[in-house]
Short mmCIF file of C-alpha atoms in Angstrom, two decimals:
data_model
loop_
_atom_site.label_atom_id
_atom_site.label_comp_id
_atom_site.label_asym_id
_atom_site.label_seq_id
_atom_site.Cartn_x
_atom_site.Cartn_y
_atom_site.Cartn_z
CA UNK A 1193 7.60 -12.70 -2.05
CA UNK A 1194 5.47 -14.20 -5.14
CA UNK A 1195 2.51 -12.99 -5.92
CA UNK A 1196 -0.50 -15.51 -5.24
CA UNK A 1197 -1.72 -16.44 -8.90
CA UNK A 1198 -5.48 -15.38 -8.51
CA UNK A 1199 -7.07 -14.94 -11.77
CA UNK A 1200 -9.85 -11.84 -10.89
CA UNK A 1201 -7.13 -9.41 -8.01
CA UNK A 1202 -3.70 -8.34 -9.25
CA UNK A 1203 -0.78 -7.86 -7.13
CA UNK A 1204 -2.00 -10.52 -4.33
CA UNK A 1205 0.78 -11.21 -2.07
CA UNK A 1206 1.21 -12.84 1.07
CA UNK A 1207 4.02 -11.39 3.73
CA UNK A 1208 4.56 -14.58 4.97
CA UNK A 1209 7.96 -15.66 4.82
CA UNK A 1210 9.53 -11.96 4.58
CA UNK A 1211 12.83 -12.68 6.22
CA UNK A 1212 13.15 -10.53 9.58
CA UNK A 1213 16.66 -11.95 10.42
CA UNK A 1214 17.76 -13.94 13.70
CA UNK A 1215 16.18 -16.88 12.34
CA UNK A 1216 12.68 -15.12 12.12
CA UNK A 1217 10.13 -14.35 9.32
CA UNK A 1218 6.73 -13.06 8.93
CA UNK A 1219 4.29 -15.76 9.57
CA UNK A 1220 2.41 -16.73 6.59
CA UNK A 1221 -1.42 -17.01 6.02
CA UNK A 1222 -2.13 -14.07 8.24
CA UNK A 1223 -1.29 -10.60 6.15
CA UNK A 1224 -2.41 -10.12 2.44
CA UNK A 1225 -1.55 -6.78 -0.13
CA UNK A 1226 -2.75 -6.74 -3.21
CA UNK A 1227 -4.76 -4.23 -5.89
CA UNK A 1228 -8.12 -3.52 -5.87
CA UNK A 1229 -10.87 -5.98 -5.23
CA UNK A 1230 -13.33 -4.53 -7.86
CA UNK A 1231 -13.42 -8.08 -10.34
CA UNK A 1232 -12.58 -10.32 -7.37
CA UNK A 1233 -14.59 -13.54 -7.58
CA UNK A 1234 -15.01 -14.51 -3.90
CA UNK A 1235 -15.63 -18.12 -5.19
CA UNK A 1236 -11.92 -18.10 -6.53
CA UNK A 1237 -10.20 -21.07 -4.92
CA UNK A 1238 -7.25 -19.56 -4.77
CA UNK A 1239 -8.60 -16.41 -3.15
CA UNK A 1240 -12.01 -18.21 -0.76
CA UNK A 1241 -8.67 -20.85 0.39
CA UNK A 1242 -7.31 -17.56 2.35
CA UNK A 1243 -9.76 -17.40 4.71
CA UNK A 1244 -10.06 -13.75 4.49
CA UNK A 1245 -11.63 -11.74 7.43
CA UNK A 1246 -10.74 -8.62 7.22
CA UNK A 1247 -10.75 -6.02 4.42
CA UNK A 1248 -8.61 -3.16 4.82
CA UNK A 1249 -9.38 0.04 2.08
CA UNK A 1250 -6.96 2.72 1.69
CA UNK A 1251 -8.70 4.16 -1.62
CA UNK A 1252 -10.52 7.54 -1.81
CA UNK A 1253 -14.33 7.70 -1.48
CA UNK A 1254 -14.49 8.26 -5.27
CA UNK A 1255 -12.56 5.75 -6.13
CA UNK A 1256 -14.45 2.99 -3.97
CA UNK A 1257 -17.80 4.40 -5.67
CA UNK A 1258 -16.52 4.08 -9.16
CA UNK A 1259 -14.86 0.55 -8.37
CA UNK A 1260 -16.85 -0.96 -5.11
CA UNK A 1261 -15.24 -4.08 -3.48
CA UNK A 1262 -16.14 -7.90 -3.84
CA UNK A 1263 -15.55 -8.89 -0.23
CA UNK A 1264 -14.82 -12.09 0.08
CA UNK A 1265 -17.53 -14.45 2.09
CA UNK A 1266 -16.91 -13.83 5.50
CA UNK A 1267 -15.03 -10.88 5.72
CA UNK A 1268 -15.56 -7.06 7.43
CA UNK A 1269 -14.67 -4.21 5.22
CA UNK A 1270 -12.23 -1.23 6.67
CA UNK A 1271 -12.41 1.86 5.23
CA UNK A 1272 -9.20 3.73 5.55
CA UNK A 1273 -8.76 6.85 3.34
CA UNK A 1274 -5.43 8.05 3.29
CA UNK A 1275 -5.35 10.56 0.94
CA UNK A 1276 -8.42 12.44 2.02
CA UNK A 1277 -6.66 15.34 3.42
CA UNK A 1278 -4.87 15.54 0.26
CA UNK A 1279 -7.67 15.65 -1.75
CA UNK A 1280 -9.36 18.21 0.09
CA UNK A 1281 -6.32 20.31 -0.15
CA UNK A 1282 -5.16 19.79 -3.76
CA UNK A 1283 -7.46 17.53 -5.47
CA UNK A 1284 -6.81 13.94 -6.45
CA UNK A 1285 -3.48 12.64 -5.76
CA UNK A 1286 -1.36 10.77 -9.28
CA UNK A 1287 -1.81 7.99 -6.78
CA UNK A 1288 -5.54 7.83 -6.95
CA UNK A 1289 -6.09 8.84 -10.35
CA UNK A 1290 -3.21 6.25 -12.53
CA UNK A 1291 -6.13 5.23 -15.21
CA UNK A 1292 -7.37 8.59 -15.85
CA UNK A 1293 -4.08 10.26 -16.27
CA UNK A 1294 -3.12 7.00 -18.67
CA UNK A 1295 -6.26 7.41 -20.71
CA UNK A 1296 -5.00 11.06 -21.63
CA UNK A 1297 -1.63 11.81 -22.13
CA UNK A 1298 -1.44 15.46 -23.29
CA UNK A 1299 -3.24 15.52 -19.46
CA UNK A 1300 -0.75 13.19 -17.63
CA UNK A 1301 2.39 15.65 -19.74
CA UNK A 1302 0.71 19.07 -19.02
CA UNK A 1303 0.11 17.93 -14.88
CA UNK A 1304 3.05 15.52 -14.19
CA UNK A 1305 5.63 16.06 -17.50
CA UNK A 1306 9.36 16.90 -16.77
CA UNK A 1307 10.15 15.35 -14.20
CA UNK A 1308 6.96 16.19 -12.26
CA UNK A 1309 5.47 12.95 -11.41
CA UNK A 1310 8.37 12.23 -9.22
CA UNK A 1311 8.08 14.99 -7.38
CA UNK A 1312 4.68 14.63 -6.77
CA UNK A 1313 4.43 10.83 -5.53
CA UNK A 1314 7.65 12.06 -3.38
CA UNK A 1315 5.24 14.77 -1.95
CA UNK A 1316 2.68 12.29 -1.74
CA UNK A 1317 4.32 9.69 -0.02
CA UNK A 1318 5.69 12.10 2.52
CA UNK A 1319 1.92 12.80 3.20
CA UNK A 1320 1.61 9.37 4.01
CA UNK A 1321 3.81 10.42 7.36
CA UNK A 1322 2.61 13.27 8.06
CA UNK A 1323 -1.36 14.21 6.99
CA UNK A 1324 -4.18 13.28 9.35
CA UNK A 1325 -6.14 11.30 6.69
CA UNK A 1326 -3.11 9.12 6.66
CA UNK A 1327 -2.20 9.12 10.21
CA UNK A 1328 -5.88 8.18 11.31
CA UNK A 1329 -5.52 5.30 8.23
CA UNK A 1330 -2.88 3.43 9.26
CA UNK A 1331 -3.27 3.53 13.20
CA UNK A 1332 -6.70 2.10 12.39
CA UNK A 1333 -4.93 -0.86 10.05
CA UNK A 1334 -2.44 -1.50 13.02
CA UNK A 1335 -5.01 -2.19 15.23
CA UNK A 1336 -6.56 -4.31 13.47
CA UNK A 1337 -3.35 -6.24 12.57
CA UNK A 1338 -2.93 -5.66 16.82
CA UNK A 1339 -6.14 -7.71 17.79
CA UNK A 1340 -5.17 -10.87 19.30
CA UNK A 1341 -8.53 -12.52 18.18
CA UNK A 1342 -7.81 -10.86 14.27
CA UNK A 1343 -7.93 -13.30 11.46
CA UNK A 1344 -6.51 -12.75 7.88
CA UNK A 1345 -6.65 -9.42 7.33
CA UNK A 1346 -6.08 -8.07 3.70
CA UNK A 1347 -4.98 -4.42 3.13
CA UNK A 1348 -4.95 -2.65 -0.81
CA UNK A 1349 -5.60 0.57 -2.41
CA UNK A 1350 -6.29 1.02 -6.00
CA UNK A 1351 -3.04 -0.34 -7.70
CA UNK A 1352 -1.94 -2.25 -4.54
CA UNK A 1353 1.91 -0.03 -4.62
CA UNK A 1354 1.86 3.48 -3.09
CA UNK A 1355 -0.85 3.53 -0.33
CA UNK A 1356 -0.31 -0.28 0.23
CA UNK A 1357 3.05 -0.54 -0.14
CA UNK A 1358 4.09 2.03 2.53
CA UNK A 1359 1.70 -0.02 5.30
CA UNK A 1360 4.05 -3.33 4.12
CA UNK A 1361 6.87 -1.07 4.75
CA UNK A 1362 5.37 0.32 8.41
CA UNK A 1363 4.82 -3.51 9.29
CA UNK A 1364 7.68 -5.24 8.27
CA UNK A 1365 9.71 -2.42 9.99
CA UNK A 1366 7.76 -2.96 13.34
CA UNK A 1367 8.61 -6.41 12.82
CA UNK A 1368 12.47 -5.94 12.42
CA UNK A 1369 13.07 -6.16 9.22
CA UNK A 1370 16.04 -4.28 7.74
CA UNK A 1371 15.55 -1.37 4.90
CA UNK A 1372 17.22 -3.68 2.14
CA UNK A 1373 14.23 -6.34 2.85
CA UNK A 1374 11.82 -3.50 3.06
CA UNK A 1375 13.44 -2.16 0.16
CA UNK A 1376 13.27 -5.14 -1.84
CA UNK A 1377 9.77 -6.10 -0.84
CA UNK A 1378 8.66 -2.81 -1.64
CA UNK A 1379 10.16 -2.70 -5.42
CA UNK A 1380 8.70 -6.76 -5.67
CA UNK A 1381 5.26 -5.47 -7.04
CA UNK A 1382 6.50 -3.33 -10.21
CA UNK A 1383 6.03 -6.19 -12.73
CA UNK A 1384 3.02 -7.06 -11.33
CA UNK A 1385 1.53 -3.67 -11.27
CA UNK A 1386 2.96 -3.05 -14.88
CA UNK A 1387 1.34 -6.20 -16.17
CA UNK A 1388 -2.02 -4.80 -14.58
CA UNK A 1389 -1.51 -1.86 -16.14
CA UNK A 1390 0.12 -2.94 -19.36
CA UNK A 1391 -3.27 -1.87 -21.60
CA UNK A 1392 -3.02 1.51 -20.77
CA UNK A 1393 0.64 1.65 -20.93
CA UNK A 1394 -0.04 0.23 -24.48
CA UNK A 1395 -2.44 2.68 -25.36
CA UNK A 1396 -0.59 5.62 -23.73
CA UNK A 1397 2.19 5.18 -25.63
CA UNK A 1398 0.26 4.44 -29.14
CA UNK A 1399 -1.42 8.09 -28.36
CA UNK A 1400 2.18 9.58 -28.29
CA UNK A 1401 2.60 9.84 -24.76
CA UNK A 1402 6.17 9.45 -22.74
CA UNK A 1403 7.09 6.08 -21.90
CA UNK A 1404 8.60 7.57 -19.09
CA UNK A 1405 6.15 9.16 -17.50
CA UNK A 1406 4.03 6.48 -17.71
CA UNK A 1407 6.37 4.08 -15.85
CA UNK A 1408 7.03 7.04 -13.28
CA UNK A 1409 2.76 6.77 -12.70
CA UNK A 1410 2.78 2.74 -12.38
CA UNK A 1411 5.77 1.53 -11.44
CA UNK A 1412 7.05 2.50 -8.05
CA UNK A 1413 10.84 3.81 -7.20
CA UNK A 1414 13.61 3.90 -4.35
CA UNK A 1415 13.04 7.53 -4.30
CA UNK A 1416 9.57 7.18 -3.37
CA UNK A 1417 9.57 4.65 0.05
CA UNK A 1418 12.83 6.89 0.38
CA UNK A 1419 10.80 10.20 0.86
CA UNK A 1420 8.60 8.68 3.24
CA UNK A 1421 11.54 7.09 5.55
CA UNK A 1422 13.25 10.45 5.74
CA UNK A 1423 10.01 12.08 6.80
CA UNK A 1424 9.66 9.42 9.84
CA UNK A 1425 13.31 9.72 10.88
CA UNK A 1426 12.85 13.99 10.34
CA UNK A 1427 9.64 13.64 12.82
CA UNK A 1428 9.91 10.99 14.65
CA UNK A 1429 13.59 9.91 14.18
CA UNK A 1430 12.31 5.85 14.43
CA UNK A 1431 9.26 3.91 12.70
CA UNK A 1432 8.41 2.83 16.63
CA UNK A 1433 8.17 6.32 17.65
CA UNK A 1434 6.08 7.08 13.98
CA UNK A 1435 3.83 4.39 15.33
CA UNK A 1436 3.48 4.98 18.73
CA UNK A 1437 3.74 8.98 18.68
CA UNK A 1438 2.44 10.05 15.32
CA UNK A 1439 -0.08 7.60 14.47
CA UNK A 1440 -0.94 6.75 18.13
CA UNK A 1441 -0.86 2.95 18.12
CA UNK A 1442 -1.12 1.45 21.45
CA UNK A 1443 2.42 -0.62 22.65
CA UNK A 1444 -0.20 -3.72 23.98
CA UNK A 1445 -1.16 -3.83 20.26
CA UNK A 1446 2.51 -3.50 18.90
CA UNK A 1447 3.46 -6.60 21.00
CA UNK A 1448 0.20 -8.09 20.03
CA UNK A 1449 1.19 -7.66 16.34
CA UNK A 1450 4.48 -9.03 16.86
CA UNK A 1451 3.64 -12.11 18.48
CA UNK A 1452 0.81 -12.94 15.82
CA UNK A 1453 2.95 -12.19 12.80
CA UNK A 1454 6.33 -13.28 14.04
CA UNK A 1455 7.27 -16.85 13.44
CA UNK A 1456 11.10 -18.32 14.45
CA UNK A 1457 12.82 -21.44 12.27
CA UNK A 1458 12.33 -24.85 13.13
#
């Protein structure tokens, strides 16, 4: 899955063409990831050509305030917080707060050093499953994806990997798509994201901080998607009971979802 080569949003990606096996893929031109939108030009070619109508946002209040959104033309903005229960509970997430925890890395060592920063995206994304924020999040992004009369609809957080990448994962799962494809899919934003990022990663390092830890903070692991699956199959024991019984979708927009986004070879 390339990344779409727009100039002012990293980590755009369509899922079209995500192979779902028995001849079937994700139909392209319909469902967009991608980083946030905070230097988009909505004039872009590359970016106006997608026809973009809806705007799913999985970031934290404060981190839409500090960075609003350039919609493009056209489309209707979602706000979807999935961390707020987290942040309520133990303040901001590693997930929402990569740039302030790269700017200071006695900070980033003393919070998320030995081996710590794993352990808390693993707690984090096992939130994803679990915490009401995130529950009430990505039922309202599946129903979106569920209307029949939906257009485009693109879905990102602040880096476009942890928040965004488990939704891929929850939708190319509904769709049938096997954990190796998830897998892989998953894991197919980590150069992007560390090309985003690769000024701070520069910097962190030049201040004396772990390279390590700082690829543990943008890059995104096995273990991590991994956490999360193991908390669906723990709850739920499928991602179609997740969806129906945890996050409350409704079946008429499951089968709506996989008739829009399902397309079979010629």
């Amino acid at each position: 899955m390339p990344a779409i080569p727009a100039a002012t949003v990293a980590n755009l990606r369509d899922l079209g063409a995500v192979p779902l096996g028995g001849g079937r893929s994700v139909r392209a031109g319909l469902v967009f990831r991608s980083g946030q939108l905070d230097r988009l030009d909505p004039a872009e070619p590359v970016v106006a050509a997608l026809g973009i109508r809806t705007v799913v946002d999985f970031r934290t209040a404060r981190e839409r305030a500090e960075r609003p959104d350039h919609v493009p033309v056209g489309a209707r903005p979602l706000v979807a917080d999935v961390l707020a229960d987290q942040l309520a509970a133990s303040g901001l997430p590693p997930a929402a707060r990569l740039k302030a925890l790269l700017a200071d890395p006695a900070l980033a060592e003393q919070l998320l050093g030995g081996g710590r920063a794993r352990t808390a995206f693993t707690r984090t994304y096992r939130a994803f499953v679990h915490s009401a924020s995130a529950r009430a999040s990505y039922r309202a992004f599946l129903t979106e994806l569920g209307d029949p009369f939906a257009g485009p609809l693109l879905f990102h957080c602040s880096a476009g990997k942890d928040r965004t990448g488990w939704a891929a994962t929850i939708v190319l799962a509904l769709l049938g798509a096997d954990e190796e494809t998830t897998m892989a899919e998953y894991l197919a934003v980590n150069p992007g994201v560390r090309t985003a990022f690769a000024p701070l990663i520069e910097g962190f390092t030049a201040q004396g901080g772990d390279p390590e830890l700082a690829l543990s903070l943008v890059g995104v692991l096995p273990e991590y998607l991994e956490a999360a699956l193991e908390e669906v199959a723990t709850r739920y024991g499928t991602m179609e009971r997740y969806v129906r019984d945890g996050l409350g979708v409704p079946d008429e927009a499951v089968t709506v979802l996989r008739e829009r986004l399902t397309v079979y070879a010629a």
